[in-house]
Coordinates of C-alpha atoms and ligand atoms in Angstrom, one line a residue:
M899 CA 66.6 -103.0 -78.9
Q900 CA 66.9 -99.3 -79.4
F901 CA 65.7 -98.7 -75.8
K902 CA 68.4 -101.0 -74.4
F903 CA 71.1 -99.2 -76.4
A904 CA 70.0 -95.8 -75.0
I905 CA 70.3 -97.1 -71.5
L906 CA 73.8 -98.5 -72.2
A907 CA 74.9 -95.2 -73.7
A908 CA 73.6 -93.3 -70.7
F909 CA 75.4 -95.7 -68.4
V910 CA 78.7 -95.4 -70.2
S911 CA 78.7 -91.6 -70.3
A912 CA 77.9 -91.5 -66.6
A913 CA 80.8 -93.8 -65.9
V914 CA 83.4 -91.5 -67.5
A915 CA 82.3 -88.3 -66.0
T916 CA 81.7 -88.3 -62.3
T917 CA 81.9 -85.1 -60.2
C918 CA 83.9 -85.8 -57.0
Q919 CA 83.2 -83.5 -54.1
L920 CA 86.6 -81.9 -54.0
Q921 CA 85.3 -79.1 -51.8
N922 CA 85.1 -81.6 -49.0
L923 CA 88.8 -82.3 -48.9
G924 CA 90.7 -80.3 -46.3
A925 CA 93.5 -80.1 -48.8
L926 CA 94.5 -81.8 -52.0
T927 CA 97.3 -82.3 -54.5
V928 CA 96.9 -82.9 -58.3
V929 CA 99.0 -85.6 -59.8
A930 CA 100.0 -86.4 -63.5
A931 CA 99.0 -90.1 -63.5
S932 CA 101.2 -90.9 -66.4
Q933 CA 104.5 -89.5 -64.9
S934 CA 107.0 -90.9 -62.5
G935 CA 104.7 -93.6 -61.2
G936 CA 102.2 -91.0 -60.2
Q937 CA 104.6 -88.8 -58.2
T938 CA 104.6 -85.7 -60.4
R939 CA 102.3 -83.1 -58.8
W940 CA 101.4 -79.5 -58.7
D941 CA 103.7 -77.1 -56.9
R942 CA 104.3 -73.4 -57.0
F943 CA 107.5 -71.9 -58.3
T944 CA 109.1 -69.5 -55.9
V945 CA 111.8 -68.1 -58.1
D946 CA 112.1 -67.1 -61.8
S947 CA 114.0 -69.7 -63.8
G948 CA 114.1 -69.6 -67.6
A949 CA 110.6 -69.9 -69.0
V950 CA 109.2 -70.4 -65.5
H951 CA 108.1 -67.4 -63.6
K952 CA 107.7 -67.0 -59.8
G953 CA 104.2 -67.9 -58.9
D954 CA 103.7 -70.3 -61.9
I955 CA 102.1 -73.6 -61.0
G956 CA 104.5 -76.3 -62.1
W957 CA 104.9 -80.1 -62.2
F958 CA 107.3 -81.3 -59.5
V959 CA 108.2 -84.8 -58.5
N960 CA 107.5 -85.6 -54.9
N961 CA 106.3 -88.9 -53.6
Q962 CA 104.6 -87.3 -50.6
P963 CA 101.1 -85.8 -51.2
N964 CA 102.0 -83.0 -48.7
G965 CA 105.6 -82.6 -49.9
N966 CA 104.9 -79.7 -52.3
E967 CA 102.5 -76.8 -52.2
I968 CA 99.0 -78.1 -51.4
F969 CA 95.6 -76.7 -52.5
T970 CA 92.0 -76.5 -51.7
A971 CA 89.0 -76.6 -54.0
E972 CA 85.7 -74.7 -53.9
T973 CA 82.7 -75.1 -56.1
F974 CA 82.0 -72.2 -58.4
G975 CA 78.6 -70.4 -58.4
R976 CA 75.7 -72.8 -58.2
R977 CA 77.4 -75.4 -60.2
T978 CA 78.6 -78.5 -58.3
D979 CA 80.8 -79.7 -61.2
L980 CA 82.9 -76.5 -61.5
F981 CA 85.8 -75.7 -59.2
I982 CA 88.3 -73.0 -58.5
F983 CA 91.5 -73.9 -56.6
R984 CA 93.5 -72.0 -54.0
L985 CA 97.0 -72.4 -52.6
S986 CA 96.7 -73.5 -49.0
S987 CA 99.7 -71.4 -48.0
T988 CA 98.5 -68.0 -49.3
H989 CA 94.8 -68.6 -50.0
N990 CA 95.3 -67.0 -53.4
E991 CA 93.4 -68.5 -56.3
I992 CA 94.9 -70.3 -59.2
G993 CA 94.5 -68.2 -62.3
V994 CA 95.2 -68.8 -66.0
S995 CA 97.4 -66.7 -68.2
G996 CA 95.0 -67.0 -71.0
T997 CA 92.3 -69.3 -72.4
G998 CA 94.1 -70.8 -75.4
A999 CA 96.5 -73.6 -75.9
G1000 CA 99.8 -73.0 -74.1
S1001 CA 98.2 -70.8 -71.4
R1002 CA 99.6 -71.6 -68.0
L1003 CA 98.3 -71.9 -64.5
L1004 CA 99.7 -69.4 -62.0
E1005 CA 99.0 -68.0 -58.5
S1006 CA 96.7 -65.0 -58.8
P1007 CA 97.2 -62.7 -55.8
S1008 CA 94.9 -60.1 -57.5
G1009 CA 92.1 -62.6 -58.1
N1010 CA 92.2 -61.8 -61.9
S1011 CA 91.6 -64.4 -64.5
I1012 CA 90.7 -67.1 -62.0
G1013 CA 90.7 -70.6 -63.6
I1014 CA 87.3 -72.2 -63.4
F1015 CA 87.6 -75.9 -64.1
K1016 CA 85.1 -78.6 -64.9
V1017 CA 86.6 -81.6 -63.2
D1018 CA 85.3 -85.0 -64.4
C1019 CA 86.7 -88.1 -62.9
G1020 CA 86.4 -91.8 -63.5
T1021 CA 86.3 -92.8 -59.9
C1022 CA 85.7 -90.9 -56.6
F1023 CA 86.9 -92.5 -53.4
P1024 CA 84.6 -91.4 -50.6
S1025 CA 86.1 -90.1 -47.3
P1026 CA 89.8 -90.5 -48.0
M1027 CA 91.7 -90.5 -44.7
G1028 CA 95.1 -88.8 -44.7
N1029 CA 97.3 -88.9 -47.8
D1030 CA 95.0 -91.1 -49.9
L1031 CA 93.8 -91.3 -53.4
A1032 CA 90.6 -89.2 -53.6
A1033 CA 89.8 -89.4 -57.3
D1034 CA 91.4 -90.8 -60.4
N1035 CA 91.1 -90.7 -64.2
C1036 CA 90.3 -87.0 -63.9
K1037 CA 90.1 -84.4 -66.6
F1038 CA 90.4 -80.7 -65.8
E1039 CA 88.7 -78.6 -68.5
L1040 CA 88.8 -74.8 -68.4
T1041 CA 85.4 -73.1 -68.6
D1042 CA 84.3 -69.5 -68.5
G1043 CA 81.9 -70.4 -65.7
L1044 CA 79.2 -71.4 -68.2
N1045 CA 80.7 -73.0 -71.2
D1046 CA 83.5 -75.6 -71.6
L1047 CA 86.4 -74.0 -73.5
N1048 CA 88.0 -77.3 -74.8
Q1049 CA 91.3 -76.6 -73.1
C1050 CA 92.5 -79.1 -70.6
V1051 CA 95.2 -79.2 -68.0
V1052 CA 98.1 -81.3 -69.3
F1053 CA 101.4 -82.5 -68.0
S1054 CA 104.1 -81.0 -70.2
S1055 CA 107.8 -81.6 -70.0
D1056 CA 108.7 -77.9 -69.7
A1057 CA 107.5 -78.1 -66.1
V1058 CA 104.8 -75.4 -66.2
V1059 CA 101.2 -76.6 -65.8
E1060 CA 99.7 -75.8 -69.2
L1061 CA 96.5 -76.0 -71.1
Q1062 CA 96.1 -77.9 -74.4
P1063 CA 93.1 -78.9 -76.4
C1064 CA 91.2 -81.6 -74.6
N1065 CA 92.1 -85.1 -75.8
D1066 CA 90.8 -88.1 -73.8
S1067 CA 93.4 -90.4 -75.4
N1068 CA 96.3 -88.3 -74.2
P1069 CA 97.7 -89.9 -71.1
A1070 CA 99.3 -86.5 -70.1
Q1071 CA 95.8 -85.1 -69.5
N1072 CA 94.9 -88.0 -67.1
L1073 CA 95.1 -86.6 -63.6
A1074 CA 94.6 -88.0 -60.1
I1075 CA 93.7 -86.1 -56.9
F1076 CA 95.1 -87.1 -53.5
S1077 CA 93.7 -85.8 -50.2
V1078 CA 96.4 -84.4 -47.9
A1079 CA 96.7 -85.1 -44.2
L1080 CA 96.8 -81.7 -42.4
Ligands
LIG100 C1 95.4 -87.2 -78.8 O1 96.3 -87.9 -78.0 C2 96.9 -89.1 -78.6 C3 97.8 -89.8 -77.6 O2 98.8 -88.9 -77.2 C4 97.6 -88.7 -79.9 O3 98.0 -89.8 -80.6 C5 96.6 -87.9 -80.8 O4 97.2 -87.5 -82.0 C6 95.9 -86.8 -80.1 N1 94.9 -86.2 -80.9 C7 94.9 -84.9 -81.3 C8 93.8 -84.4 -82.1 O5 95.9 -84.2 -81.0

């Protein structure tokens, strides 16, 4: 009985934390699954506007996966479950303004404070063709390259892509990844 329970527990935890091979996507876009029918995705702000600064990564509604800025992913170090992201247009990395709650994602031309994220997904869709769903039920958790920092990427209504303490029951932290036709 105890043995069966252990197998079930292992199965369940494997099911909620799959590493998708994001590095194999030619380009991708990251979508807030809970917003606007899944059409709210990462973009880069090109002008300063109120609390938003030029270069900040923001949430922007666009029903086309390639309608906003698009990104690429690379694995970090020898870990296959950690990723850094780059803007396809400039090849600059996505950085983080800090490691605490309320820190935001931004373009990092200097390569300082690169965001290293552990990306766990519920489902990976192998070999997406064109503008297709590549992964869903994903959680992006900031790490220092070694340890999880318990800060997750969240959709927030003030438009900037922010970090907040990880919370699996918060739909605003439920992200999807689309491949982008180049
Ligand atoms: C986690 O998210 C849920 C749903 O938004 C919320 O009700 C709950 O208070 C959050 N938990 C914490 C610890 O913030």
